[in-house]
Amino acid sequence: MYDIKKIREDFPILSREVYGRPLVYFDNAATTQKPLQVLDAMRDEYLNVNANVHRGVHYLSQQATDLHETAREKVRQFINARKTEEIIFTRGTTEAINLVASSFCFSQMQPGDEVIVSEMEHHSNIVPWQLQAMQRGIVVRHLPITDDGRLVCCDDIATYITERTRLVSIAHVSNVLGTINPVAEIIKMAHERNIPVLVDAAQSAPHMALDVQQLDCDFLAFSGHKMYGPTGIGVLYGKEEWLEKLPPYQGGGEMIDRVSWEKTTFERLPFKFEAGTPDYVATHGLATAIDYLTSVGLDSVEAHEKELTRYCMEQLRTIDGVTIYGPDEPHDAVVSFNVDGIHHLDIGTLLDRLGIAVRTGHHCAQPLMSRLGIQGTVRASFALYNTKEEVDTLAEGLRRVMQMF
């Protein structure tokens, strides 16, 4: 049984008030709240095990290294990678995609070669490729979407692949539309043409089980802070054969094997891509967040959040003048909407005064906003601790806001 009361007790911030009203936190696609288990684990490490990893022979350094590398193994298990060498710690999804963009374009692409993204991508999966276009002359092409927010290429991506295509980089779940893209099918079609695929899993890792071997993706990126872990930590998964081919992203301590004035050689995987002191306390926090998600059960989390999403869409559709963006199915954990005649920023500001935290604006997806013909939306996004009663509060709050106008 999904014990929502017990789960909420693990997140003390959910019991606070905002403007004298109980907090309803619906900004989880931006960042999730952190359970006590994660906060306690990180505090304990700072208090008792704080020492730089990999470099010291003393007890604390060895203990901190063990926690750090145990976290890598937890991540490996979480996404079912073959080896821990395929798990690279980054600062988040954004840095993970930038790493691939920089290293892949430098070593695998020539001017005129193409990267394919989609029209629904977050800026973090657009701008890194545009920077490479400016620096190296590559071409960034985008897959169009339908009016209801689905990729038009689901039947045959070959229509959009050319002889110059070198990589497909695609979001698993849209952070605006909630669309769950058929990444397994896209990967299969791309691989039939020897095209590798990067999956942006920032919005799927907190909500559903991931299996990189089953997906057969070449790269996959996600962030800790969107899945109940700390900020500033993320993961890049890469198939070993690809990571071996790519050059380092940054240079400095930890990623070197030997340095001389004549030549530098680099460490083995995964350390080749981890220059400098890692945030070893955050990796421990991420591992604890993974333990937490696993203890609740990702299947249960996914079912709970899909039911919340469905219920929210039902409730908002009872309100005249509300437009919801994105398909009914497959749709997960995000509901973006607008109200006729009221600016999304005004709605978000007034809902905030009622204790309801939602996100407003373009959600770092301005090309998608242009495609939809709007400037922005109100976005309610859900986590494992949200309830139907909170959705009711949102609907009631929205009716109240509309009465003011």
XYZ file of C-alpha atoms in Angstrom:
405
model
C 0.000 0.000 0.000
C 1.261 3.486 -0.886
C 1.573 5.159 2.522
C 1.456 8.830 1.549
C 1.193 9.988 5.164
C 4.407 8.227 6.118
C 6.156 9.501 2.996
C 5.198 13.100 3.734
C 6.610 12.804 7.240
C 10.025 12.308 5.646
C 9.810 15.818 4.119
C 9.456 18.351 6.966
C 9.247 21.312 4.572
C 5.824 20.087 3.434
C 4.392 20.914 6.860
C 5.363 24.585 6.759
C 3.073 27.480 5.894
C 3.456 30.143 3.215
C 1.580 33.414 3.745
C -0.300 31.713 6.564
C -1.480 28.849 4.376
C -0.294 25.225 4.149
C 2.374 24.853 1.488
C 1.325 23.038 -1.679
C 4.535 22.373 -3.577
C 3.941 21.757 -7.274
C 7.316 22.859 -8.658
C 8.951 19.440 -8.616
C 10.048 19.481 -12.252
C 12.355 22.353 -11.280
C 13.611 20.660 -8.117
C 12.220 18.215 -5.590
C 12.274 18.500 -1.821
C 14.766 16.352 0.070
C 13.840 13.668 2.616
C 15.395 13.585 6.055
C 17.297 10.454 5.084
C 19.275 12.369 2.448
C 19.907 15.378 4.670
C 21.001 13.184 7.586
C 23.368 11.142 5.409
C 25.103 14.246 4.055
C 25.332 15.876 7.475
C 26.819 12.706 8.925
C 29.476 12.565 6.243
C 30.495 16.185 6.770
C 30.636 15.617 10.526
C 32.422 12.270 10.550
C 33.944 11.310 7.189
C 35.049 14.543 5.534
C 38.227 13.989 3.499
C 39.194 14.212 -0.148
C 38.655 11.011 -2.086
C 41.023 8.769 -4.085
C 44.183 10.592 -3.023
C 44.800 9.810 0.619
C 46.058 6.712 2.378
C 44.656 7.813 5.727
C 41.501 6.341 7.227
C 39.073 9.206 6.542
C 40.098 9.468 2.907
C 39.652 5.744 2.430
C 36.254 5.853 4.109
C 35.108 8.821 2.002
C 36.364 7.073 -1.139
C 34.397 3.955 -0.255
C 31.195 6.008 0.137
C 31.849 7.819 -3.148
C 32.463 4.653 -5.128
C 29.557 2.882 -3.414
C 27.411 5.722 -4.751
C 28.683 5.011 -8.253
C 27.659 1.385 -7.863
C 24.212 2.457 -6.601
C 23.766 4.560 -9.732
C 24.919 1.657 -11.900
C 22.280 -0.577 -10.346
C 19.624 2.150 -10.563
C 19.902 2.422 -14.349
C 21.209 -1.149 -14.906
C 24.465 -0.156 -16.564
C 26.926 -2.946 -17.244
C 29.888 -1.432 -15.390
C 30.645 1.335 -12.918
C 33.188 2.580 -15.479
C 30.182 3.727 -17.521
C 28.985 6.069 -14.735
C 30.415 9.589 -14.852
C 29.555 12.028 -12.062
C 28.763 15.553 -13.281
C 27.138 18.650 -11.789
C 23.826 17.754 -13.423
C 22.075 17.002 -16.695
C 23.258 20.270 -18.227
C 26.934 19.529 -17.655
C 26.467 15.927 -18.786
C 25.037 17.050 -22.142
C 27.728 19.726 -22.494
C 30.353 17.047 -21.874
C 29.019 14.871 -24.689
C 28.535 17.851 -26.990
C 32.094 19.044 -26.495
C 33.881 15.688 -26.616
C 31.710 14.089 -29.309
C 31.734 17.045 -31.685
C 35.497 17.504 -31.246
C 36.349 13.898 -32.019
C 33.486 12.519 -34.113
C 32.130 15.387 -36.248
C 33.206 17.576 -39.126
C 31.744 20.884 -40.342
C 28.380 20.181 -41.936
C 27.720 17.061 -39.857
C 24.346 17.035 -38.095
C 22.944 16.546 -34.619
C 19.193 15.934 -34.354
C 17.199 17.193 -31.361
C 13.456 17.786 -31.010
C 11.186 20.788 -30.915
C 10.244 20.070 -27.288
C 13.770 20.093 -25.843
C 14.922 21.975 -22.768
C 17.508 24.646 -23.545
C 20.122 22.349 -21.985
C 19.679 20.030 -24.967
C 19.700 22.813 -27.530
C 22.258 25.443 -26.553
C 25.278 23.099 -26.115
C 24.797 21.920 -29.702
C 24.340 25.488 -30.950
C 27.625 26.424 -29.280
C 29.278 23.593 -31.162
C 27.631 24.826 -34.354
C 29.241 28.227 -33.821
C 32.628 26.775 -32.889
C 32.901 23.793 -35.235
C 30.371 24.379 -38.009
C 28.101 21.456 -37.211
C 24.386 21.657 -38.046
C 21.596 21.365 -35.458
C 18.320 20.013 -36.867
C 15.096 19.512 -34.925
C 12.321 16.964 -35.110
C 8.924 18.684 -35.305
C 5.992 17.953 -33.007
C 2.272 17.653 -33.552
C -0.224 20.185 -32.230
C -0.930 17.977 -29.213
C 2.746 17.674 -28.328
C 3.951 14.379 -29.813
C 6.981 13.774 -31.986
C 5.960 13.412 -35.610
C 8.852 11.008 -36.242
C 7.553 8.179 -34.085
C 6.750 6.020 -37.099
C 9.966 6.530 -39.010
C 12.857 8.663 -37.854
C 14.639 7.788 -41.094
C 12.724 10.630 -42.752
C 14.843 13.066 -40.730
C 18.183 11.263 -40.739
C 20.587 12.168 -43.546
C 24.004 10.906 -44.560
C 25.476 13.708 -42.419
C 23.625 12.780 -39.206
C 26.065 11.780 -36.467
C 23.980 11.863 -33.259
C 20.385 12.043 -32.006
C 19.848 13.781 -28.635
C 16.310 13.515 -27.273
C 14.342 14.126 -24.083
C 12.744 11.075 -22.528
C 9.977 13.209 -20.965
C 9.153 16.807 -21.856
C 9.527 19.180 -18.906
C 6.624 21.261 -20.272
C 4.214 18.900 -21.987
C 4.770 15.781 -19.889
C 5.004 13.838 -23.156
C 6.761 10.494 -22.731
C 8.722 10.030 -25.912
C 9.179 6.540 -27.416
C 12.933 6.622 -26.932
C 13.394 2.856 -27.262
C 11.876 2.949 -30.750
C 13.894 6.037 -31.695
C 17.104 4.383 -30.507
C 16.331 1.236 -32.509
C 15.671 3.180 -35.698
C 18.785 5.317 -35.196
C 20.971 2.282 -34.513
C 19.779 0.639 -37.710
C 21.589 3.525 -39.397
C 24.600 3.422 -37.032
C 23.602 6.655 -35.319
C 24.238 6.881 -31.549
C 21.573 8.365 -29.245
C 21.784 10.507 -26.109
C 18.722 10.451 -23.816
C 17.970 13.420 -21.540
C 16.406 11.624 -18.567
C 16.193 14.619 -16.225
C 12.392 14.387 -16.153
C 12.102 10.595 -16.254
C 14.648 9.369 -13.701
C 12.532 10.539 -10.705
C 9.326 9.004 -12.046
C 9.987 5.650 -13.700
C 12.456 2.788 -13.812
C 15.316 3.212 -16.281
C 17.244 0.368 -17.882
C 19.996 1.597 -20.179
C 20.760 -1.898 -21.431
C 17.140 -2.483 -22.396
C 16.869 0.954 -23.990
C 20.265 0.396 -25.633
C 20.973 4.137 -25.482
C 24.561 5.241 -26.023
C 24.415 8.085 -23.500
C 21.932 9.046 -20.782
C 21.940 12.050 -18.445
C 20.023 12.967 -15.291
C 20.227 15.224 -12.220
C 20.209 14.417 -8.527
C 18.208 17.435 -7.381
C 15.137 16.437 -9.398
C 15.033 13.013 -7.734
C 15.169 13.961 -4.030
C 18.951 14.279 -3.932
C 21.206 17.316 -3.483
C 21.850 20.037 -6.028
C 25.082 20.161 -7.972
C 25.312 16.450 -8.695
C 24.281 14.518 -11.771
C 25.155 11.530 -13.890
C 26.271 10.838 -17.399
C 25.978 7.223 -18.465
C 27.899 6.265 -21.566
C 28.566 2.947 -23.210
C 32.142 1.973 -22.465
C 33.100 1.814 -26.128
C 31.940 5.395 -26.657
C 33.550 6.775 -23.513
C 36.835 5.181 -24.543
C 36.657 6.952 -27.912
C 35.887 10.421 -26.559
C 38.590 12.797 -25.329
C 38.438 14.347 -21.841
C 36.052 17.245 -21.317
C 38.202 19.104 -18.756
C 41.791 18.836 -17.590
C 43.313 18.918 -14.122
C 43.612 16.833 -11.014
C 42.089 13.352 -10.739
C 41.695 12.755 -14.480
C 45.410 12.333 -15.221
C 47.601 9.268 -15.322
C 50.961 10.959 -15.840
C 51.987 14.529 -16.612
C 55.272 15.685 -18.095
C 56.223 18.765 -20.084
C 56.233 16.633 -23.187
C 52.971 14.745 -22.780
C 50.013 14.007 -20.501
C 48.265 10.661 -20.376
C 44.816 10.232 -18.890
C 43.264 8.052 -16.222
C 41.109 5.045 -16.989
C 37.329 5.312 -17.034
C 35.380 6.804 -15.365
C 38.004 9.163 -13.921
C 39.083 10.415 -17.350
C 35.981 12.634 -17.324
C 36.053 13.690 -13.649
C 38.609 16.482 -13.334
C 39.108 18.040 -9.910
C 37.718 17.170 -6.499
C 34.276 15.617 -6.919
C 31.364 16.558 -4.701
C 31.772 13.333 -2.764
C 29.221 14.347 -0.123
C 26.628 15.006 -2.839
C 27.291 11.619 -4.433
C 26.556 10.037 -1.061
C 23.371 12.116 -0.911
C 22.409 10.958 -4.401
C 22.974 7.325 -3.417
C 20.765 7.831 -0.361
C 18.060 9.391 -2.560
C 18.252 6.341 -4.832
C 17.868 4.116 -1.784
C 14.839 6.153 -0.762
C 13.187 5.903 -4.175
C 13.916 2.206 -4.305
C 12.423 1.640 -0.854
C 9.181 3.356 -1.889
C 9.224 1.463 -5.183
C 9.514 3.152 -8.567
C 6.540 1.229 -9.920
C 4.440 2.563 -7.053
C 5.793 6.074 -7.538
C 5.002 5.988 -11.250
C 1.457 4.730 -10.652
C 0.819 7.338 -7.952
C 2.101 10.231 -10.046
C 0.259 9.170 -13.185
C -2.964 9.039 -11.196
C -2.257 12.537 -9.843
C -1.552 13.786 -13.366
C -4.766 12.287 -14.717
C -6.766 13.679 -11.784
C -5.278 17.150 -12.184
C -6.115 17.260 -15.880
C -9.663 16.148 -15.103
C -10.103 18.840 -12.467
C -8.681 21.635 -14.606
C -10.932 20.669 -17.506
C -13.955 21.415 -15.334
C -12.860 25.071 -15.288
C -13.972 27.184 -18.257
C -11.204 28.966 -20.112
C -8.375 26.588 -19.184
C -6.159 25.229 -21.967
C -3.944 22.233 -21.158
C -0.869 21.537 -23.282
C 0.436 18.104 -24.176
C -1.165 14.758 -24.995
C -3.492 12.891 -22.652
C -1.346 9.775 -23.068
C 1.472 9.025 -22.670
C 1.737 11.829 -20.127
C 3.559 11.933 -16.822
C 3.962 14.150 -13.732
C 3.562 17.564 -15.427
C 0.472 19.602 -16.296
C 1.068 22.885 -18.150
C -1.868 25.195 -18.768
C -3.057 28.720 -19.466
C -6.275 30.583 -18.687
C -7.982 32.759 -21.283
C -7.382 36.445 -20.664
C -4.993 36.050 -17.706
C -1.208 36.169 -17.972
C 0.514 33.074 -16.651
C 2.756 35.190 -14.392
C -0.300 36.783 -12.758
C -1.785 33.346 -12.120
C 1.419 32.062 -10.564
C 1.808 35.140 -8.389
C -1.727 34.947 -7.016
C -1.556 31.178 -6.485
C 1.616 31.770 -4.500
C -0.316 34.056 -2.125
C -2.605 31.080 -1.547
C 0.367 28.901 -0.598
C 0.515 27.080 -3.949
C 3.959 26.899 -5.553
C 3.819 26.459 -9.343
C 6.231 27.417 -12.085
C 5.436 30.090 -14.680
C 7.199 31.227 -17.832
C 8.817 29.478 -20.784
C 10.396 26.708 -18.630
C 13.708 26.934 -20.513
C 11.930 25.756 -23.650
C 11.457 28.883 -25.761
C 11.478 27.091 -29.146
C 8.605 24.950 -27.856
C 6.715 28.060 -26.745
C 7.152 29.502 -30.236
C 5.819 26.269 -31.741
C 2.759 26.451 -29.486
C 2.271 30.158 -30.257
C 2.434 31.267 -26.621
C 4.855 33.136 -24.354
C 4.659 30.731 -21.431
C 2.453 28.565 -19.244
C 1.604 27.783 -15.667
C 3.155 24.424 -14.793
C 2.140 22.107 -11.965
C 4.530 19.201 -11.560
C 4.177 16.294 -9.172
C 6.325 14.191 -6.886
C 5.840 11.069 -4.816
C 4.659 13.127 -1.817
C 1.867 15.080 -3.535
C -1.821 14.284 -2.978
C -5.194 14.593 -4.664
C -6.229 16.963 -1.876
C -3.438 19.287 -2.993
C -4.705 19.071 -6.567
C -8.141 20.086 -5.258
C -6.493 23.054 -3.546
C -4.909 24.044 -6.862
C -8.249 23.852 -8.685
C -9.994 25.865 -5.979
C -7.180 28.408 -5.995
C -7.379 28.771 -9.754
C -11.131 29.414 -9.580
C -10.492 32.061 -6.978
C -7.841 33.730 -9.136
C -10.205 33.761 -12.100
C -12.891 35.430 -9.996
C -10.454 38.271 -9.282
C -10.236 38.950 -13.006
